[in-house]
Amino acid sequence: GITSIQNMDGNYYQLDILRELEADGALPIRVRVPYLLTPDTDPRHVRIAADWRQEFQSDFITCDFVKLFADGVVESGTAVMVDGYSDAPGKNGTPLFFSDSMNAAVELADSLGLQVAVHAIGDGAVRQVLDAYEAARKANGARDSRHRIEHVELLHDDDFPRFRELGAVASMQPPHPPGAMDFPVSTYLPRIGEAREDTAFRSRELLEAGVPVVFSSDWPVARLSPMAGIQAAVTRKPWRQGGKDQSVTLDQALNAYTAAGAWVEFREGTKGRLAPGYLADIAILDADLDAVPAERLGNVAAAVTICNGRIVYRSDAAEHS
């Protein structure tokens, strides 16, 4: 049921293989790959991404954005926090980039018309990335950049309005919230503390505030299935009585996995919805989603997948129907 992916950990070698597959007519899916800038790389290397953008720009393969990692994860204490960890006072996590280096990389990418996507999980890392996006806007002027922050697990109240002000995109993964699907609460909630619970995984709040929100899998960290993610998004429960409800509607979840995903690629005029003139990228499911109980949405599967007008997958049941 998947017709487009964004491989957030790609490289030139993968792009070259994908190009060979496309030339052989053997690539059954559209793939977008970033240029990955590591903390030990000179920010000026972002210019390589502009070269890759020219080299890889086809119907099935694009490389037109830059990926960075700002921090690690909460469970290991490597996510960067504003006010430290509840179970380790005084420890905030260490940023992977110095702010000057991140700002330089983001400003250069922005000046070249490249989108930027940064992994940021802790509220301190999210703040650092928002600061970089703000610096790029001041340096280069406002534009339709659609710069993204990947994960946004913790978002400080002071930074919440900055998402909309800066036009930043929240790229979130519904199976990630502990207890929602795959991850236990026991290794997460003690780290952030009860006072920060309502600032975690704020998908519903961001949507209601008019912030662009896109959903994805983060596979292989979490399940690949979009339907599993949709189930997690619509059935999510607060961790405690009186906690904020961050569940979303079925329509909101579907949009975040389809039309919003196309929009964040700057391809909202060609894919992401069924409409005249759009690409024939279609997933036909084996059930009517409106008739399926929310807690069973993850069991829904693709019967037929069509990419670029070609059937690339057909389930056994569909084969014999």
Short mmCIF file of C-alpha atoms in Angstrom, two decimals:
data_model
loop_
_atom_site.label_atom_id
_atom_site.label_comp_id
_atom_site.label_asym_id
_atom_site.label_seq_id
_atom_site.Cartn_x
_atom_site.Cartn_y
_atom_site.Cartn_z
CA GLY A 1 0.00 0.00 0.00
CA ILE A 2 3.02 2.33 -0.15
CA THR A 3 3.78 4.24 -3.35
CA SER A 4 6.29 6.84 -2.09
CA ILE A 5 8.96 6.76 0.59
CA GLN A 6 11.49 9.17 1.99
CA ASN A 7 14.64 7.30 2.98
CA MET A 8 16.04 9.53 5.70
CA ASP A 9 19.34 7.66 5.97
CA GLY A 10 20.33 7.51 2.32
CA ASN A 11 23.60 8.16 0.52
CA TYR A 12 25.05 8.44 -2.98
CA TYR A 13 25.65 4.69 -3.24
CA GLN A 14 21.96 4.02 -2.62
CA LEU A 15 20.96 6.70 -5.09
CA ASP A 16 23.15 5.10 -7.74
CA ILE A 17 21.56 1.68 -7.15
CA LEU A 18 18.09 3.22 -7.26
CA ARG A 19 18.97 4.88 -10.56
CA GLU A 20 19.98 1.51 -12.03
CA LEU A 21 16.71 -0.04 -10.84
CA GLU A 22 14.73 2.79 -12.39
CA ALA A 23 16.59 2.40 -15.69
CA ASP A 24 15.72 -1.32 -15.68
CA GLY A 25 12.06 -0.61 -14.92
CA ALA A 26 12.45 -2.48 -11.64
CA LEU A 27 11.76 0.31 -9.15
CA PRO A 28 8.17 -0.15 -7.88
CA ILE A 29 8.06 2.93 -5.67
CA ARG A 30 9.00 6.62 -5.68
CA VAL A 31 11.99 7.39 -3.45
CA ARG A 32 13.21 10.68 -2.01
CA VAL A 33 16.67 10.68 -0.42
CA PRO A 34 18.45 13.50 1.44
CA TYR A 35 22.06 14.56 1.56
CA LEU A 36 23.12 13.65 5.12
CA LEU A 37 25.34 16.24 6.81
CA THR A 38 27.13 14.82 9.85
CA PRO A 39 28.36 16.95 12.78
CA ASP A 40 32.02 16.45 11.82
CA THR A 41 31.46 17.68 8.26
CA ASP A 42 32.19 21.24 7.15
CA PRO A 43 28.82 23.02 6.74
CA ARG A 44 29.98 24.18 3.30
CA HIS A 45 29.58 20.59 2.11
CA VAL A 46 25.87 21.38 1.89
CA ARG A 47 26.71 22.55 -1.63
CA ILE A 48 27.08 18.87 -2.54
CA ALA A 49 23.36 18.53 -1.94
CA ALA A 50 22.71 21.11 -4.64
CA ASP A 51 24.79 19.01 -7.06
CA TRP A 52 22.87 15.86 -6.13
CA ARG A 53 19.63 17.71 -6.70
CA GLN A 54 20.63 18.29 -10.31
CA GLU A 55 21.85 14.73 -10.79
CA PHE A 56 18.89 12.93 -9.22
CA GLN A 57 15.63 14.45 -10.37
CA SER A 58 13.36 11.95 -12.10
CA ASP A 59 9.83 10.65 -11.81
CA PHE A 60 10.94 8.01 -9.32
CA ILE A 61 14.08 9.36 -7.62
CA THR A 62 14.71 12.77 -6.09
CA CYS A 63 17.44 14.12 -3.85
CA ASP A 64 16.54 17.69 -2.99
CA PHE A 65 16.93 18.20 0.74
CA VAL A 66 19.46 18.05 3.58
CA LYS A 67 19.23 15.87 6.71
CA LEU A 68 20.91 16.53 10.06
CA PHE A 69 20.75 14.97 13.53
CA ALA A 70 20.51 17.41 16.45
CA ASP A 71 20.40 14.87 19.28
CA GLY A 72 19.75 11.25 20.26
CA VAL A 73 16.81 9.72 22.13
CA VAL A 74 15.19 10.14 25.53
CA GLU A 75 15.61 6.55 26.72
CA SER A 76 19.43 6.68 26.52
CA GLY A 77 19.67 10.20 27.89
CA THR A 78 21.07 11.53 24.61
CA ALA A 79 18.08 13.69 23.68
CA VAL A 80 18.85 17.34 24.45
CA MET A 81 16.57 18.81 27.11
CA VAL A 82 15.84 22.38 28.18
CA ASP A 83 15.54 21.60 31.88
CA GLY A 84 17.39 18.31 32.26
CA TYR A 85 16.14 14.79 32.90
CA SER A 86 13.76 14.17 35.78
CA ASP A 87 15.67 11.08 36.86
CA ALA A 88 19.09 12.69 36.31
CA PRO A 89 18.95 16.34 37.45
CA GLY A 90 21.57 18.54 35.87
CA LYS A 91 22.01 16.31 32.83
CA ASN A 92 20.60 17.83 29.66
CA GLY A 93 22.10 15.67 26.93
CA THR A 94 24.80 16.91 24.55
CA PRO A 95 23.90 18.58 21.24
CA LEU A 96 25.42 16.85 18.22
CA PHE A 97 25.97 20.18 16.45
CA PHE A 98 27.34 23.42 17.82
CA SER A 99 24.70 26.05 17.16
CA ASP A 100 27.06 28.07 14.95
CA SER A 101 27.69 25.05 12.73
CA MET A 102 24.02 24.13 12.50
CA ASN A 103 23.05 27.71 11.72
CA ALA A 104 25.70 27.92 9.00
CA ALA A 105 24.55 24.68 7.39
CA VAL A 106 20.86 25.58 7.51
CA GLU A 107 21.45 29.11 6.23
CA LEU A 108 23.49 27.81 3.29
CA ALA A 109 20.96 25.10 2.44
CA ASP A 110 18.15 27.62 2.64
CA SER A 111 20.01 30.07 0.40
CA LEU A 112 20.38 27.29 -2.20
CA GLY A 113 16.65 26.60 -2.13
CA LEU A 114 17.07 23.28 -0.37
CA GLN A 115 14.69 21.94 2.24
CA VAL A 116 16.19 20.96 5.60
CA ALA A 117 15.04 18.10 7.84
CA VAL A 118 16.54 17.74 11.31
CA HIS A 119 16.12 14.89 13.79
CA ALA A 120 15.26 16.58 17.09
CA ILE A 121 13.65 14.68 19.97
CA GLY A 122 14.36 16.64 23.16
CA ASP A 123 12.82 20.06 23.69
CA GLY A 124 16.32 21.54 23.81
CA ALA A 125 17.15 20.11 20.40
CA VAL A 126 13.83 21.27 18.96
CA ARG A 127 14.63 24.78 20.23
CA GLN A 128 18.08 24.68 18.64
CA VAL A 129 16.59 23.71 15.28
CA LEU A 130 13.90 26.39 15.46
CA ASP A 131 16.66 28.89 16.25
CA ALA A 132 18.52 27.74 13.12
CA TYR A 133 15.40 28.11 10.97
CA GLU A 134 14.82 31.56 12.39
CA ALA A 135 18.43 32.54 11.68
CA ALA A 136 18.08 31.31 8.08
CA ARG A 137 14.94 33.38 7.62
CA LYS A 138 16.71 36.48 8.95
CA ALA A 139 19.73 35.87 6.72
CA ASN A 140 17.93 34.92 3.50
CA GLY A 141 14.43 36.30 3.85
CA ALA A 142 11.19 34.38 4.22
CA ARG A 143 10.36 31.78 1.57
CA ASP A 144 8.23 28.67 1.17
CA SER A 145 10.97 26.46 2.62
CA ARG A 146 8.89 23.78 4.36
CA HIS A 147 11.83 23.02 6.65
CA ARG A 148 11.04 20.05 8.86
CA ILE A 149 11.74 18.80 12.34
CA GLU A 150 11.72 15.03 12.59
CA HIS A 151 10.05 13.45 15.65
CA VAL A 152 9.40 16.51 17.89
CA GLU A 153 8.87 14.24 20.88
CA LEU A 154 9.13 17.08 23.40
CA LEU A 155 8.12 20.65 22.59
CA HIS A 156 8.53 23.36 25.23
CA ASP A 157 5.54 25.67 25.66
CA ASP A 158 7.74 28.69 24.87
CA ASP A 159 8.61 27.20 21.48
CA PHE A 160 5.15 25.92 20.53
CA PRO A 161 4.05 29.14 18.73
CA ARG A 162 7.34 29.35 16.85
CA PHE A 163 6.40 26.40 14.63
CA ARG A 164 3.63 28.34 12.95
CA GLU A 165 5.53 31.64 13.02
CA LEU A 166 8.47 30.08 11.17
CA GLY A 167 6.41 27.83 8.89
CA ALA A 168 8.20 24.77 10.26
CA VAL A 169 6.79 21.30 9.60
CA ALA A 170 6.34 18.73 12.36
CA SER A 171 7.21 15.28 10.99
CA MET A 172 5.92 12.80 13.56
CA GLN A 173 5.55 9.05 13.95
CA PRO A 174 2.31 7.88 15.63
CA PRO A 175 3.72 4.53 16.91
CA HIS A 176 6.44 6.38 18.86
CA PRO A 177 4.54 7.65 21.94
CA PRO A 178 5.18 5.10 24.70
CA GLY A 179 2.12 2.96 25.26
CA ALA A 180 0.61 3.85 21.88
CA MET A 181 1.89 0.73 20.16
CA ASP A 182 5.45 -0.59 20.38
CA PHE A 183 7.32 1.28 23.10
CA PRO A 184 6.91 0.89 26.89
CA VAL A 185 6.14 3.79 29.20
CA SER A 186 8.47 2.42 31.89
CA THR A 187 11.66 3.53 30.12
CA TYR A 188 10.32 6.92 29.01
CA LEU A 189 8.02 8.65 31.48
CA PRO A 190 10.45 8.56 34.44
CA ARG A 191 12.99 10.34 32.24
CA ILE A 192 10.75 13.26 31.32
CA GLY A 193 8.73 13.50 34.55
CA GLU A 194 5.02 14.14 35.01
CA ALA A 195 5.38 17.91 34.60
CA ARG A 196 6.54 17.45 31.00
CA GLU A 197 4.04 14.78 29.94
CA ASP A 198 1.69 17.31 28.35
CA THR A 199 4.54 18.71 26.23
CA ALA A 200 5.27 15.33 24.61
CA PHE A 201 4.12 14.15 21.17
CA ARG A 202 1.77 17.12 20.65
CA SER A 203 0.36 16.08 17.28
CA ARG A 204 -3.23 17.10 17.92
CA GLU A 205 -2.26 20.45 19.43
CA LEU A 206 0.02 21.25 16.52
CA LEU A 207 -2.67 20.38 13.97
CA GLU A 208 -5.24 22.50 15.81
CA ALA A 209 -2.76 25.40 15.86
CA GLY A 210 -2.47 25.27 12.07
CA VAL A 211 1.02 23.76 11.99
CA PRO A 212 1.74 21.43 9.05
CA VAL A 213 2.01 17.90 10.45
CA VAL A 214 3.12 14.88 8.43
CA PHE A 215 3.14 11.29 9.64
CA SER A 216 5.68 8.60 8.80
CA SER A 217 6.94 5.26 10.10
CA ASP A 218 10.60 5.75 11.16
CA TRP A 219 11.11 2.15 10.04
CA PRO A 220 13.02 0.05 11.09
CA VAL A 221 12.74 1.70 14.53
CA ALA A 222 8.95 1.32 14.39
CA ARG A 223 6.50 -0.59 12.21
CA LEU A 224 6.51 0.16 8.50
CA SER A 225 2.74 -0.21 8.03
CA PRO A 226 0.92 3.12 7.55
CA MET A 227 -2.27 1.47 8.80
CA ALA A 228 -0.57 0.56 12.08
CA GLY A 229 0.48 4.19 12.37
CA ILE A 230 -3.05 5.38 11.64
CA GLN A 231 -4.40 3.10 14.36
CA ALA A 232 -1.85 4.47 16.83
CA ALA A 233 -2.73 8.06 15.88
CA VAL A 234 -6.49 7.74 16.35
CA THR A 235 -6.46 5.50 19.44
CA ARG A 236 -3.79 7.27 21.46
CA LYS A 237 -4.72 7.81 25.11
CA PRO A 238 -3.35 10.25 27.72
CA TRP A 239 -0.84 8.68 30.09
CA ARG A 240 -2.77 9.84 33.14
CA GLN A 241 -6.25 11.02 34.03
CA GLY A 242 -6.63 14.66 33.07
CA GLY A 243 -3.73 14.53 30.63
CA LYS A 244 -4.03 16.16 27.22
CA ASP A 245 -5.71 14.14 24.49
CA GLN A 246 -3.37 14.08 21.50
CA SER A 247 -5.35 11.61 19.40
CA VAL A 248 -6.41 12.73 15.93
CA THR A 249 -9.34 11.88 13.68
CA LEU A 250 -9.19 9.23 10.98
CA ASP A 251 -9.36 11.91 8.28
CA GLN A 252 -6.52 13.85 9.90
CA ALA A 253 -4.37 10.73 10.11
CA LEU A 254 -5.06 9.76 6.49
CA ASN A 255 -4.22 13.27 5.32
CA ALA A 256 -0.97 13.29 7.31
CA TYR A 257 0.11 10.05 5.60
CA THR A 258 -0.96 11.04 2.07
CA ALA A 259 -1.67 14.60 0.94
CA ALA A 260 0.53 16.17 3.61
CA GLY A 261 3.35 13.80 2.70
CA ALA A 262 3.15 14.92 -0.91
CA TRP A 263 2.97 18.57 0.17
CA VAL A 264 6.13 18.35 2.26
CA GLU A 265 7.91 17.06 -0.87
CA PHE A 266 6.61 20.08 -2.86
CA ARG A 267 4.60 17.65 -4.99
CA GLU A 268 1.10 18.51 -3.84
CA GLY A 269 0.16 19.31 -7.43
CA THR A 270 1.00 15.84 -8.76
CA LYS A 271 0.38 13.24 -6.06
CA GLY A 272 -1.04 12.59 -2.62
CA ARG A 273 -4.71 12.51 -3.62
CA LEU A 274 -7.04 11.02 -6.22
CA ALA A 275 -7.80 13.77 -8.73
CA PRO A 276 -7.75 14.33 -12.50
CA GLY A 277 -4.23 14.97 -13.73
CA TYR A 278 -2.56 13.47 -10.67
CA LEU A 279 -0.20 10.51 -10.77
CA ALA A 280 -1.87 7.11 -10.71
CA ASP A 281 -0.36 6.13 -7.35
CA ILE A 282 -3.16 4.28 -5.60
CA ALA A 283 -3.57 1.91 -2.66
CA ILE A 284 -6.76 -0.14 -2.66
CA LEU A 285 -7.40 -1.50 0.84
CA ASP A 286 -9.17 -4.70 1.80
CA ALA A 287 -11.70 -2.97 4.06
CA ASP A 288 -13.80 0.18 4.37
CA LEU A 289 -11.91 2.25 6.94
CA ASP A 290 -15.06 4.03 8.09
CA ALA A 291 -16.55 0.65 9.03
CA VAL A 292 -13.51 -0.70 10.88
CA PRO A 293 -13.24 -0.20 14.67
CA ALA A 294 -10.38 2.17 15.46
CA GLU A 295 -8.51 -0.44 17.48
CA ARG A 296 -8.46 -2.77 14.45
CA LEU A 297 -7.31 -0.32 11.78
CA GLY A 298 -3.82 -1.79 11.92
CA ASN A 299 -5.21 -5.08 10.60
CA VAL A 300 -6.34 -3.47 7.36
CA ALA A 301 -4.01 -4.34 4.49
CA ALA A 302 -3.50 -3.39 0.88
CA ALA A 303 -5.37 -5.51 -1.65
CA VAL A 304 -3.78 -3.79 -4.65
CA THR A 305 -1.01 -1.21 -4.93
CA ILE A 306 -0.64 0.84 -8.11
CA CYS A 307 2.38 3.06 -8.76
CA ASN A 308 2.57 5.19 -11.88
CA GLY A 309 -0.40 3.32 -13.32
CA ARG A 310 1.26 -0.08 -12.92
CA ILE A 311 0.10 -2.75 -10.49
CA VAL A 312 3.13 -3.42 -8.28
CA TYR A 313 1.40 -5.52 -5.62
CA ARG A 314 -1.70 -7.69 -5.44
CA SER A 315 -2.64 -9.69 -2.34
CA ASP A 316 -3.48 -13.38 -2.59
CA ALA A 317 -7.11 -12.58 -1.82
CA ALA A 318 -7.22 -9.98 -4.58
CA GLU A 319 -5.60 -12.43 -7.02
CA HIS A 320 -8.45 -14.88 -6.50
CA SER A 321 -11.34 -12.44 -6.29
#
